[in-house]
Amino acid sequence: MEQNSFPNCHWILFFFFFFFVCLDHLILAQYQQDSQPQPSTEHSVQVRLAGDKRKHNEGRAEVYYNNQWGTICDDDFSIHSANVFCRQLGYVEAVSWFPGSKYGKGEGPIWLDNLYCTGIESSIAQCTSNGWGVSDCKHTEDVSVLCSEKRIPGFKFEDPLLNQIENTNIKVEDVRIRAVFSASRKRIPVTEGYVEIKEGGTWKQICDKNWTTKNSRVVCGMFGFPAEKKYNIRAYKTSASRRKHKYWAYSVNCKGTESHLFSCKMGDRIMTLGGNITCENGMPAVVSCSPGLAFSPGSHSGFGKAFRAQHLLVRLKGGAQVGEGRLEVLMNGEWGTICDDGWGLHSASVACRELGFGTAKEAILGARLGQGKHV
């Protein structure tokens, strides 16, 4: 019995030795992992360009985190990180970046230090860094970027609530204004004609029985026109009586402030006769829209009389293309800005129509197209 006790002791000693070796390696591995830069747990954050004496596509790189705007330290920053930052703002790429607070020192926390991006990330928050607010930098080391003038086609800022459109169970594919008369067909884009819905690969007209001027306003706005106008209804009645039409099954009831026809409330199904949808004693709904600033004399469209706003009290500044920018208001002979609290598509659409455009496509918050001088 005594001869067998020593082997058991050896096994026990070996077990404890193995346990401590493994534990030591685990502690070392965890230490090494903790000491390495880690990607943020945030999926996305807001970013903007700020600073003095700059254009809309350049400035100090700032990040909105934990309800506060802060800066990025220039340590380990690269053109790859600049590309991610610029793309997050809607620009195609970065042209360059600058260390040493080129556009002035920022305020608040330095949110990111030793930021490292590969260039394929969709957000600065996906890059590795020391962690949010972990920095040994000063604001004299705030990094700045210069983005290209070219914008990403169809880019929209990520805000799941801002541009949300009411959904319906009615599945449609597209909307268009189809010119009926030859004079309207010659003009591009078309500003007058039937309102048509594409459903199941087929274009259908909307019965005008429940059609209102508010509906027309929404349709004109979604195509970039600031207002609806009157048209020759007799000519359309005569034309409609000579042709057969394929009607959509629903009516539409808009408030006039919607950004898209499909955001309006859909009415009841239109009457059917023998399985066919009819518009008894009616005809296809027609809209006629006022062309806006993009179709003024001298543009490719050739419109002679475009919408012209007189003595404008609002303007857009800092945008890379026509129709976008920081909204400014003239008051007491001085231009100032508007706070973004409560700002949304409805408010933006009012400003866009006043400027001669249609419904707003985006309501951009957080001075993303540049900070103004006054509020």
C-alpha positions as YAML, in Angstrom:
chain: A
units: angstrom
residues:
- id: 1
  name: MET
  ca: [0.00, 0.00, 0.00]
- id: 2
  name: GLU
  ca: [2.79, 2.40, 0.84]
- id: 3
  name: GLN
  ca: [4.52, 1.73, -2.48]
- id: 4
  name: ASN
  ca: [1.39, 2.87, -4.39]
- id: 5
  name: SER
  ca: [1.04, 6.17, -2.48]
- id: 6
  name: PHE
  ca: [4.03, 7.86, -4.17]
- id: 7
  name: PRO
  ca: [2.66, 7.55, -7.71]
- id: 8
  name: ASN
  ca: [-0.60, 9.09, -6.51]
- id: 9
  name: CYS
  ca: [1.33, 12.02, -5.02]
- id: 10
  name: HIS
  ca: [3.18, 12.48, -8.29]
- id: 11
  name: TRP
  ca: [-0.09, 12.64, -10.18]
- id: 12
  name: ILE
  ca: [-1.44, 15.21, -7.75]
- id: 13
  name: LEU
  ca: [1.70, 17.36, -8.05]
- id: 14
  name: PHE
  ca: [1.60, 17.07, -11.82]
- id: 15
  name: PHE
  ca: [-2.06, 18.10, -11.88]
- id: 16
  name: PHE
  ca: [-1.42, 21.27, -9.82]
- id: 17
  name: PHE
  ca: [1.64, 22.13, -11.92]
- id: 18
  name: PHE
  ca: [-0.37, 21.74, -15.11]
- id: 19
  name: PHE
  ca: [-3.25, 23.81, -13.65]
- id: 20
  name: PHE
  ca: [-0.98, 26.72, -12.71]
- id: 21
  name: VAL
  ca: [0.79, 26.66, -16.07]
- id: 22
  name: CYS
  ca: [-2.55, 26.80, -17.90]
- id: 23
  name: LEU
  ca: [-3.83, 29.52, -15.59]
- id: 24
  name: ASP
  ca: [-0.65, 31.52, -16.19]
- id: 25
  name: HIS
  ca: [-1.13, 31.27, -19.95]
- id: 26
  name: LEU
  ca: [-4.77, 32.29, -19.66]
- id: 27
  name: ILE
  ca: [-3.88, 35.36, -17.59]
- id: 28
  name: LEU
  ca: [-1.13, 36.29, -20.04]
- id: 29
  name: ALA
  ca: [-3.45, 35.86, -23.04]
- id: 30
  name: GLN
  ca: [-6.14, 37.97, -21.40]
- id: 31
  name: TYR
  ca: [-3.59, 40.68, -20.56]
- id: 32
  name: GLN
  ca: [-2.34, 40.74, -24.13]
- id: 33
  name: GLN
  ca: [-5.89, 40.94, -25.44]
- id: 34
  name: ASP
  ca: [-6.79, 43.79, -23.09]
- id: 35
  name: SER
  ca: [-3.68, 45.73, -24.05]
- id: 36
  name: GLN
  ca: [-4.51, 45.61, -27.77]
- id: 37
  name: PRO
  ca: [-6.70, 48.27, -29.46]
- id: 38
  name: GLN
  ca: [-10.29, 47.07, -29.57]
- id: 39
  name: PRO
  ca: [-13.06, 47.77, -32.08]
- id: 40
  name: SER
  ca: [-15.96, 49.78, -30.73]
- id: 41
  name: THR
  ca: [-19.12, 48.01, -29.64]
- id: 42
  name: GLU
  ca: [-21.08, 50.84, -31.27]
- id: 43
  name: HIS
  ca: [-22.36, 49.89, -34.72]
- id: 44
  name: SER
  ca: [-22.49, 53.49, -35.93]
- id: 45
  name: VAL
  ca: [-21.98, 57.03, -34.71]
- id: 46
  name: GLN
  ca: [-22.65, 60.45, -36.16]
- id: 47
  name: VAL
  ca: [-19.73, 62.38, -37.62]
- id: 48
  name: ARG
  ca: [-19.27, 65.91, -38.94]
- id: 49
  name: LEU
  ca: [-16.72, 68.40, -40.24]
- id: 50
  name: ALA
  ca: [-16.09, 71.53, -38.18]
- id: 51
  name: GLY
  ca: [-13.61, 74.38, -37.80]
- id: 52
  name: ASP
  ca: [-12.67, 77.80, -39.12]
- id: 53
  name: LYS
  ca: [-12.15, 79.08, -42.70]
- id: 54
  name: ARG
  ca: [-13.12, 75.94, -44.52]
- id: 55
  name: LYS
  ca: [-15.29, 74.62, -47.32]
- id: 56
  name: HIS
  ca: [-18.18, 72.21, -46.87]
- id: 57
  name: ASN
  ca: [-16.04, 69.14, -47.63]
- id: 58
  name: GLU
  ca: [-13.13, 69.85, -45.29]
- id: 59
  name: GLY
  ca: [-12.55, 70.48, -41.61]
- id: 60
  name: ARG
  ca: [-11.84, 69.07, -38.20]
- id: 61
  name: ALA
  ca: [-13.13, 65.50, -37.84]
- id: 62
  name: GLU
  ca: [-15.66, 65.28, -35.03]
- id: 63
  name: VAL
  ca: [-17.67, 62.37, -33.62]
- id: 64
  name: TYR
  ca: [-20.94, 62.42, -31.68]
- id: 65
  name: TYR
  ca: [-20.83, 59.90, -28.83]
- id: 66
  name: ASN
  ca: [-22.54, 59.71, -25.45]
- id: 67
  name: ASN
  ca: [-24.63, 62.81, -26.29]
- id: 68
  name: GLN
  ca: [-21.55, 64.96, -26.88]
- id: 69
  name: TRP
  ca: [-19.44, 66.04, -29.84]
- id: 70
  name: GLY
  ca: [-15.72, 65.31, -29.55]
- id: 71
  name: THR
  ca: [-12.60, 65.05, -31.71]
- id: 72
  name: ILE
  ca: [-10.14, 62.44, -32.99]
- id: 73
  name: CYS
  ca: [-6.42, 62.48, -32.15]
- id: 74
  name: ASP
  ca: [-4.03, 62.41, -35.10]
- id: 75
  name: ASP
  ca: [-1.91, 59.58, -33.61]
- id: 76
  name: ASP
  ca: [-1.81, 56.61, -36.05]
- id: 77
  name: PHE
  ca: [-4.45, 58.28, -38.25]
- id: 78
  name: SER
  ca: [-4.15, 57.42, -41.96]
- id: 79
  name: ILE
  ca: [-5.78, 57.99, -45.34]
- id: 80
  name: HIS
  ca: [-7.71, 54.75, -44.77]
- id: 81
  name: SER
  ca: [-9.35, 56.24, -41.69]
- id: 82
  name: ALA
  ca: [-10.01, 59.46, -43.61]
- id: 83
  name: ASN
  ca: [-11.73, 57.46, -46.37]
- id: 84
  name: VAL
  ca: [-14.05, 55.79, -43.85]
- id: 85
  name: PHE
  ca: [-14.85, 59.16, -42.25]
- id: 86
  name: CYS
  ca: [-15.60, 60.87, -45.59]
- id: 87
  name: ARG
  ca: [-17.76, 58.02, -46.86]
- id: 88
  name: GLN
  ca: [-19.75, 58.15, -43.65]
- id: 89
  name: LEU
  ca: [-20.51, 61.78, -44.53]
- id: 90
  name: GLY
  ca: [-21.62, 60.83, -48.03]
- id: 91
  name: TYR
  ca: [-18.48, 61.70, -50.00]
- id: 92
  name: VAL
  ca: [-16.91, 59.19, -52.37]
- id: 93
  name: GLU
  ca: [-13.48, 59.28, -50.74]
- id: 94
  name: ALA
  ca: [-10.91, 61.36, -48.86]
- id: 95
  name: VAL
  ca: [-8.40, 63.50, -50.74]
- id: 96
  name: SER
  ca: [-6.10, 64.07, -47.78]
- id: 97
  name: TRP
  ca: [-5.90, 64.46, -44.01]
- id: 98
  name: PHE
  ca: [-4.05, 66.85, -41.70]
- id: 99
  name: PRO
  ca: [-2.55, 66.51, -38.21]
- id: 100
  name: GLY
  ca: [-2.15, 69.29, -35.66]
- id: 101
  name: SER
  ca: [-5.59, 70.99, -35.53]
- id: 102
  name: LYS
  ca: [-5.33, 72.62, -38.99]
- id: 103
  name: TYR
  ca: [-8.88, 73.99, -38.71]
- id: 104
  name: GLY
  ca: [-8.62, 75.05, -35.09]
- id: 105
  name: LYS
  ca: [-8.72, 73.24, -31.78]
- id: 106
  name: GLY
  ca: [-11.89, 71.41, -30.90]
- id: 107
  name: GLU
  ca: [-13.76, 71.36, -27.62]
- id: 108
  name: GLY
  ca: [-15.06, 68.60, -25.39]
- id: 109
  name: PRO
  ca: [-13.59, 65.11, -25.14]
- id: 110
  name: ILE
  ca: [-11.07, 63.55, -27.51]
- id: 111
  name: TRP
  ca: [-13.18, 60.50, -28.21]
- id: 112
  name: LEU
  ca: [-10.74, 58.43, -30.28]
- id: 113
  name: ASP
  ca: [-6.97, 57.97, -30.10]
- id: 114
  name: ASN
  ca: [-4.70, 55.62, -32.06]
- id: 115
  name: LEU
  ca: [-7.57, 55.09, -34.48]
- id: 116
  name: TYR
  ca: [-6.81, 52.38, -37.02]
- id: 117
  name: CYS
  ca: [-9.06, 51.63, -40.01]
- id: 118
  name: THR
  ca: [-8.41, 49.26, -42.90]
- id: 119
  name: GLY
  ca: [-10.54, 51.40, -45.20]
- id: 120
  name: ILE
  ca: [-13.34, 48.89, -45.77]
- id: 121
  name: GLU
  ca: [-15.34, 49.78, -42.65]
- id: 122
  name: SER
  ca: [-18.70, 51.48, -43.08]
- id: 123
  name: SER
  ca: [-18.33, 53.52, -39.89]
- id: 124
  name: ILE
  ca: [-15.53, 54.99, -37.79]
- id: 125
  name: ALA
  ca: [-17.05, 53.06, -34.88]
- id: 126
  name: GLN
  ca: [-16.00, 49.78, -36.51]
- id: 127
  name: CYS
  ca: [-12.29, 50.71, -36.50]
- id: 128
  name: THR
  ca: [-9.95, 49.84, -33.62]
- id: 129
  name: SER
  ca: [-8.74, 52.43, -31.11]
- id: 130
  name: ASN
  ca: [-7.74, 52.80, -27.46]
- id: 131
  name: GLY
  ca: [-11.43, 52.94, -26.58]
- id: 132
  name: TRP
  ca: [-13.94, 55.75, -26.27]
- id: 133
  name: GLY
  ca: [-12.41, 58.69, -24.41]
- id: 134
  name: VAL
  ca: [-9.12, 56.88, -23.72]
- id: 135
  name: SER
  ca: [-6.46, 59.32, -24.94]
- id: 136
  name: ASP
  ca: [-3.24, 61.06, -23.92]
- id: 137
  name: CYS
  ca: [-3.64, 63.74, -26.63]
- id: 138
  name: LYS
  ca: [-4.43, 67.44, -26.47]
- id: 139
  name: HIS
  ca: [-6.72, 69.39, -28.79]
- id: 140
  name: THR
  ca: [-3.64, 70.70, -30.60]
- id: 141
  name: GLU
  ca: [-3.49, 67.17, -32.05]
- id: 142
  name: ASP
  ca: [-7.04, 67.12, -33.42]
- id: 143
  name: VAL
  ca: [-7.09, 65.51, -36.86]
- id: 144
  name: SER
  ca: [-8.73, 67.08, -39.92]
- id: 145
  name: VAL
  ca: [-9.79, 65.63, -43.27]
- id: 146
  name: LEU
  ca: [-10.36, 66.84, -46.82]
- id: 147
  name: CYS
  ca: [-13.07, 64.92, -48.65]
- id: 148
  name: SER
  ca: [-13.65, 64.79, -52.40]
- id: 149
  name: GLU
  ca: [-16.30, 67.09, -53.88]
- id: 150
  name: LYS
  ca: [-18.09, 64.11, -55.40]
- id: 151
  name: ARG
  ca: [-20.98, 62.71, -53.40]
- id: 152
  name: ILE
  ca: [-22.06, 59.07, -53.19]
- id: 153
  name: PRO
  ca: [-25.10, 58.70, -55.50]
- id: 154
  name: GLY
  ca: [-28.30, 58.21, -53.53]
- id: 155
  name: PHE
  ca: [-26.47, 58.53, -50.19]
- id: 156
  name: LYS
  ca: [-28.67, 58.99, -47.14]
- id: 157
  name: PHE
  ca: [-27.48, 59.61, -43.61]
- id: 158
  name: GLU
  ca: [-28.19, 56.71, -41.29]
- id: 159
  name: ASP
  ca: [-31.09, 57.66, -39.07]
- id: 160
  name: PRO
  ca: [-33.75, 54.97, -38.79]
- id: 161
  name: LEU
  ca: [-36.39, 57.38, -37.44]
- id: 162
  name: LEU
  ca: [-35.67, 60.53, -39.42]
- id: 163
  name: ASN
  ca: [-36.70, 59.43, -42.91]
- id: 164
  name: GLN
  ca: [-39.09, 56.69, -41.99]
- id: 165
  name: ILE
  ca: [-41.98, 56.33, -44.43]
- id: 166
  name: GLU
  ca: [-45.26, 54.77, -43.40]
- id: 167
  name: ASN
  ca: [-45.63, 51.28, -44.84]
- id: 168
  name: THR
  ca: [-48.76, 49.75, -46.32]
- id: 169
  name: ASN
  ca: [-49.72, 46.22, -47.17]
- id: 170
  name: ILE
  ca: [-50.43, 47.26, -50.76]
- id: 171
  name: LYS
  ca: [-47.51, 46.20, -52.93]
- id: 172
  name: VAL
  ca: [-46.68, 48.62, -55.76]
- id: 173
  name: GLU
  ca: [-43.49, 49.06, -57.76]
- id: 174
  name: ASP
  ca: [-43.32, 52.63, -59.00]
- id: 175
  name: VAL
  ca: [-45.13, 55.92, -59.68]
- id: 176
  name: ARG
  ca: [-44.86, 58.19, -62.71]
- id: 177
  name: ILE
  ca: [-46.41, 61.17, -64.46]
- id: 178
  name: ARG
  ca: [-47.20, 60.09, -68.03]
- id: 179
  name: ALA
  ca: [-47.55, 62.83, -70.61]
- id: 180
  name: VAL
  ca: [-50.76, 62.58, -72.65]
- id: 181
  name: PHE
  ca: [-50.37, 65.35, -75.21]
- id: 182
  name: SER
  ca: [-47.44, 65.77, -77.59]
- id: 183
  name: ALA
  ca: [-46.51, 69.20, -76.19]
- id: 184
  name: SER
  ca: [-45.96, 67.64, -72.75]
- id: 185
  name: ARG
  ca: [-43.94, 64.73, -74.14]
- id: 186
  name: LYS
  ca: [-41.31, 67.06, -75.57]
- id: 187
  name: ARG
  ca: [-40.32, 68.35, -72.16]
- id: 188
  name: ILE
  ca: [-38.02, 66.40, -69.88]
- id: 189
  name: PRO
  ca: [-38.84, 65.79, -67.11]
- id: 190
  name: VAL
  ca: [-42.59, 65.49, -67.62]
- id: 191
  name: THR
  ca: [-44.52, 67.97, -65.45]
- id: 192
  name: GLU
  ca: [-48.08, 67.23, -66.59]
- id: 193
  name: GLY
  ca: [-50.11, 64.12, -67.34]
- id: 194
  name: TYR
  ca: [-51.75, 61.05, -65.83]
- id: 195
  name: VAL
  ca: [-50.63, 59.79, -62.44]
- id: 196
  name: GLU
  ca: [-49.83, 56.12, -62.95]
- id: 197
  name: ILE
  ca: [-48.99, 53.26, -60.59]
- id: 198
  name: LYS
  ca: [-46.91, 50.25, -61.63]
- id: 199
  name: GLU
  ca: [-48.30, 47.07, -60.13]
- id: 200
  name: GLY
  ca: [-47.41, 43.55, -61.21]
- id: 201
  name: GLY
  ca: [-45.33, 44.92, -64.07]
- id: 202
  name: THR
  ca: [-48.28, 46.90, -65.50]
- id: 203
  name: TRP
  ca: [-48.85, 50.66, -65.44]
- id: 204
  name: LYS
  ca: [-52.33, 51.63, -64.20]
- id: 205
  name: GLN
  ca: [-54.17, 54.92, -63.87]
- id: 206
  name: ILE
  ca: [-55.82, 56.26, -60.70]
- id: 207
  name: CYS
  ca: [-59.52, 57.13, -60.83]
- id: 208
  name: ASP
  ca: [-60.00, 60.85, -60.20]
- id: 209
  name: LYS
  ca: [-63.23, 60.42, -58.22]
- id: 210
  name: ASN
  ca: [-61.53, 60.87, -54.83]
- id: 211
  name: TRP
  ca: [-58.54, 62.80, -56.12]
- id: 212
  name: THR
  ca: [-57.72, 66.12, -54.39]
- id: 213
  name: THR
  ca: [-55.30, 69.01, -54.84]
- id: 214
  name: LYS
  ca: [-53.48, 67.70, -51.76]
- id: 215
  name: ASN
  ca: [-52.79, 64.48, -53.65]
- id: 216
  name: SER
  ca: [-51.46, 66.51, -56.58]
- id: 217
  name: ARG
  ca: [-49.20, 68.47, -54.25]
- id: 218
  name: VAL
  ca: [-47.63, 65.27, -52.91]
- id: 219
  name: VAL
  ca: [-47.07, 63.86, -56.41]
- id: 220
  name: CYS
  ca: [-45.49, 67.09, -57.66]
- id: 221
  name: GLY
  ca: [-43.29, 67.32, -54.57]
- id: 222
  name: MET
  ca: [-41.96, 63.78, -54.85]
- id: 223
  name: PHE
  ca: [-40.78, 64.54, -58.40]
- id: 224
  name: GLY
  ca: [-38.97, 67.71, -57.33]
- id: 225
  name: PHE
  ca: [-41.60, 70.32, -58.21]
- id: 226
  name: PRO
  ca: [-42.52, 72.96, -55.61]
- id: 227
  name: ALA
  ca: [-46.22, 73.29, -56.40]
- id: 228
  name: GLU
  ca: [-49.17, 72.07, -58.46]
- id: 229
  name: LYS
  ca: [-51.06, 74.26, -60.94]
- id: 230
  name: LYS
  ca: [-54.24, 74.22, -63.02]
- id: 231
  name: TYR
  ca: [-54.55, 72.43, -66.34]
- id: 232
  name: ASN
  ca: [-57.01, 72.24, -69.25]
- id: 233
  name: ILE
  ca: [-59.47, 69.72, -67.83]
- id: 234
  name: ARG
  ca: [-61.69, 69.80, -70.93]
- id: 235
  name: ALA
  ca: [-58.86, 68.59, -73.14]
- id: 236
  name: TYR
  ca: [-58.18, 65.68, -70.79]
- id: 237
  name: LYS
  ca: [-61.87, 64.73, -70.62]
- id: 238
  name: THR
  ca: [-62.06, 64.63, -74.38]
- id: 239
  name: SER
  ca: [-58.91, 62.53, -74.64]
- id: 240
  name: ALA
  ca: [-60.04, 60.16, -71.87]
- id: 241
  name: SER
  ca: [-63.41, 59.51, -73.53]
- id: 242
  name: ARG
  ca: [-61.69, 58.17, -76.64]
- id: 243
  name: ARG
  ca: [-59.50, 55.59, -74.94]
- id: 244
  name: LYS
  ca: [-59.79, 52.60, -72.65]
- id: 245
  name: HIS
  ca: [-57.96, 52.71, -69.35]
- id: 246
  name: LYS
  ca: [-56.65, 50.17, -66.88]
- id: 247
  name: TYR
  ca: [-57.32, 51.53, -63.41]
- id: 248
  name: TRP
  ca: [-55.57, 50.86, -60.15]
- id: 249
  name: ALA
  ca: [-57.80, 49.25, -57.53]
- id: 250
  name: TYR
  ca: [-57.41, 51.89, -54.82]
- id: 251
  name: SER
  ca: [-58.04, 55.55, -54.16]
- id: 252
  name: VAL
  ca: [-55.58, 57.81, -52.33]
- id: 253
  name: ASN
  ca: [-56.17, 60.28, -49.51]
- id: 254
  name: CYS
  ca: [-53.17, 62.59, -48.83]
- id: 255
  name: LYS
  ca: [-52.80, 65.32, -46.23]
- id: 256
  name: GLY
  ca: [-50.50, 67.25, -48.57]
- id: 257
  name: THR
  ca: [-47.42, 67.03, -46.34]
- id: 258
  name: GLU
  ca: [-46.34, 63.48, -47.21]
- id: 259
  name: SER
  ca: [-42.96, 62.94, -48.87]
- id: 260
  name: HIS
  ca: [-44.26, 60.20, -51.17]
- id: 261
  name: LEU
  ca: [-47.60, 59.09, -52.58]
- id: 262
  name: PHE
  ca: [-47.21, 55.74, -50.80]
- id: 263
  name: SER
  ca: [-47.01, 57.57, -47.49]
- id: 264
  name: CYS
  ca: [-50.61, 58.68, -47.97]
- id: 265
  name: LYS
  ca: [-53.57, 56.79, -46.63]
- id: 266
  name: MET
  ca: [-54.92, 54.33, -49.16]
- id: 267
  name: GLY
  ca: [-58.71, 54.38, -49.60]
- id: 268
  name: ASP
  ca: [-61.19, 51.63, -50.34]
- id: 269
  name: ARG
  ca: [-61.13, 49.54, -53.47]
- id: 270
  name: ILE
  ca: [-62.69, 51.11, -56.56]
- id: 271
  name: MET
  ca: [-65.93, 49.59, -57.85]
- id: 272
  name: THR
  ca: [-65.60, 46.57, -60.12]
- id: 273
  name: LEU
  ca: [-67.82, 45.55, -63.01]
- id: 274
  name: GLY
  ca: [-67.57, 41.97, -64.22]
- id: 275
  name: GLY
  ca: [-64.25, 41.57, -62.46]
- id: 276
  name: ASN
  ca: [-62.81, 44.71, -64.09]
- id: 277
  name: ILE
  ca: [-61.97, 47.84, -62.10]
- id: 278
  name: THR
  ca: [-63.94, 50.82, -63.38]
- id: 279
  name: CYS
  ca: [-64.08, 54.59, -62.82]
- id: 280
  name: GLU
  ca: [-67.74, 55.28, -63.55]
- id: 281
  name: ASN
  ca: [-68.34, 58.85, -64.77]
- id: 282
  name: GLY
  ca: [-64.72, 59.62, -64.04]
- id: 283
  name: MET
  ca: [-61.34, 59.65, -65.74]
- id: 284
  name: PRO
  ca: [-57.64, 59.14, -64.89]
- id: 285
  name: ALA
  ca: [-56.27, 61.55, -62.28]
- id: 286
  name: VAL
  ca: [-54.14, 64.31, -63.80]
- id: 287
  name: VAL
  ca: [-51.46, 66.52, -62.25]
- id: 288
  name: SER
  ca: [-49.75, 69.60, -63.60]
- id: 289
  name: CYS
  ca: [-46.68, 70.76, -61.68]
- id: 290
  name: SER
  ca: [-44.72, 74.02, -61.60]
- id: 291
  name: PRO
  ca: [-41.11, 73.44, -62.67]
- id: 292
  name: GLY
  ca: [-38.59, 74.46, -60.02]
- id: 293
  name: LEU
  ca: [-35.12, 76.02, -59.96]
- id: 294
  name: ALA
  ca: [-33.48, 73.04, -61.64]
- id: 295
  name: PHE
  ca: [-35.59, 73.74, -64.75]
- id: 296
  name: SER
  ca: [-35.03, 77.48, -65.00]
- id: 297
  name: PRO
  ca: [-34.16, 79.21, -68.31]
- id: 298
  name: GLY
  ca: [-30.72, 78.16, -69.50]
- id: 299
  name: SER
  ca: [-30.95, 74.63, -68.11]
- id: 300
  name: HIS
  ca: [-31.08, 71.55, -70.32]
- id: 301
  name: SER
  ca: [-34.86, 71.27, -69.96]
- id: 302
  name: GLY
  ca: [-35.66, 74.42, -71.88]
- id: 303
  name: PHE
  ca: [-38.50, 75.57, -69.62]
- id: 304
  name: GLY
  ca: [-39.19, 79.24, -70.31]
- id: 305
  name: LYS
  ca: [-41.06, 80.04, -67.12]
- id: 306
  name: ALA
  ca: [-39.83, 78.26, -64.05]
- id: 307
  name: PHE
  ca: [-40.86, 78.73, -60.45]
- id: 308
  name: ARG
  ca: [-39.15, 81.86, -59.14]
- id: 309
  name: ALA
  ca: [-39.20, 82.75, -55.47]
- id: 310
  name: GLN
  ca: [-39.00, 86.49, -54.93]
- id: 311
  name: HIS
  ca: [-37.11, 88.09, -52.03]
- id: 312
  name: LEU
  ca: [-36.06, 84.82, -50.47]
- id: 313
  name: LEU
  ca: [-35.71, 84.84, -46.69]
- id: 314
  name: VAL
  ca: [-34.05, 81.42, -46.63]
- id: 315
  name: ARG
  ca: [-30.99, 80.02, -48.40]
- id: 316
  name: LEU
  ca: [-28.77, 76.93, -48.55]
- id: 317
  name: LYS
  ca: [-25.03, 77.19, -47.86]
- id: 318
  name: GLY
  ca: [-22.18, 74.66, -47.82]
- id: 319
  name: GLY
  ca: [-23.72, 72.04, -50.10]
- id: 320
  name: ALA
  ca: [-21.76, 70.23, -52.78]
- id: 321
  name: GLN
  ca: [-24.62, 70.28, -55.27]
- id: 322
  name: VAL
  ca: [-27.78, 72.26, -56.06]
- id: 323
  name: GLY
  ca: [-30.53, 71.67, -53.54]
- id: 324
  name: GLU
  ca: [-28.50, 70.69, -50.48]
- id: 325
  name: GLY
  ca: [-26.79, 72.64, -47.76]
- id: 326
  name: ARG
  ca: [-27.05, 74.27, -44.36]
- id: 327
  name: LEU
  ca: [-30.36, 76.14, -44.05]
- id: 328
  name: GLU
  ca: [-30.00, 79.82, -43.17]
- id: 329
  name: VAL
  ca: [-32.66, 82.45, -42.48]
- id: 330
  name: LEU
  ca: [-32.52, 86.23, -43.04]
- id: 331
  name: MET
  ca: [-33.69, 88.17, -40.00]
- id: 332
  name: ASN
  ca: [-33.16, 91.88, -39.31]
- id: 333
  name: GLY
  ca: [-30.71, 92.11, -42.19]
- id: 334
  name: GLU
  ca: [-28.53, 89.26, -40.88]
- id: 335
  name: TRP
  ca: [-28.26, 85.61, -41.95]
- id: 336
  name: GLY
  ca: [-28.40, 82.98, -39.21]
- id: 337
  name: THR
  ca: [-29.00, 79.25, -38.78]
- id: 338
  name: ILE
  ca: [-31.80, 77.04, -37.41]
- id: 339
  name: CYS
  ca: [-31.41, 74.60, -34.52]
- id: 340
  name: ASP
  ca: [-32.09, 70.98, -35.52]
- id: 341
  name: ASP
  ca: [-34.30, 70.20, -32.49]
- id: 342
  name: GLY
  ca: [-37.50, 68.73, -33.90]
- id: 343
  name: TRP
  ca: [-36.22, 69.05, -37.46]
- id: 344
  name: GLY
  ca: [-37.59, 66.43, -39.86]
- id: 345
  name: LEU
  ca: [-38.82, 65.79, -43.38]
- id: 346
  name: HIS
  ca: [-41.96, 67.90, -42.97]
- id: 347
  name: SER
  ca: [-39.98, 70.98, -41.88]
- id: 348
  name: ALA
  ca: [-37.33, 70.40, -44.51]
- id: 349
  name: SER
  ca: [-39.99, 70.07, -47.21]
- id: 350
  name: VAL
  ca: [-41.44, 73.48, -46.32]
- id: 351
  name: ALA
  ca: [-38.00, 75.04, -46.79]
- id: 352
  name: CYS
  ca: [-37.37, 73.13, -50.02]
- id: 353
  name: ARG
  ca: [-40.65, 74.28, -51.57]
- id: 354
  name: GLU
  ca: [-39.95, 77.86, -50.51]
- id: 355
  name: LEU
  ca: [-36.61, 77.59, -52.31]
- id: 356
  name: GLY
  ca: [-38.28, 76.30, -55.47]
- id: 357
  name: PHE
  ca: [-37.68, 72.57, -55.01]
- id: 358
  name: GLY
  ca: [-40.03, 69.70, -54.28]
- id: 359
  name: THR
  ca: [-40.33, 67.50, -51.21]
- id: 360
  name: ALA
  ca: [-37.17, 67.12, -49.16]
- id: 361
  name: LYS
  ca: [-35.31, 63.83, -49.66]
- id: 362
  name: GLU
  ca: [-33.36, 64.09, -46.41]
- id: 363
  name: ALA
  ca: [-33.51, 66.12, -43.21]
- id: 364
  name: ILE
  ca: [-29.87, 66.37, -42.15]
- id: 365
  name: LEU
  ca: [-29.01, 67.02, -38.51]
- id: 366
  name: GLY
  ca: [-25.88, 67.86, -36.55]
- id: 367
  name: ALA
  ca: [-24.23, 70.51, -38.78]
- id: 368
  name: ARG
  ca: [-23.08, 67.78, -41.17]
- id: 369
  name: LEU
  ca: [-22.83, 70.27, -44.02]
- id: 370
  name: GLY
  ca: [-20.93, 72.82, -42.00]
- id: 371
  name: GLN
  ca: [-21.48, 75.00, -38.95]
- id: 372
  name: GLY
  ca: [-22.94, 78.49, -39.28]
- id: 373
  name: LYS
  ca: [-21.77, 81.60, -37.49]
- id: 374
  name: HIS
  ca: [-25.00, 82.51, -35.73]
- id: 375
  name: VAL
  ca: [-28.05, 80.75, -34.33]
...
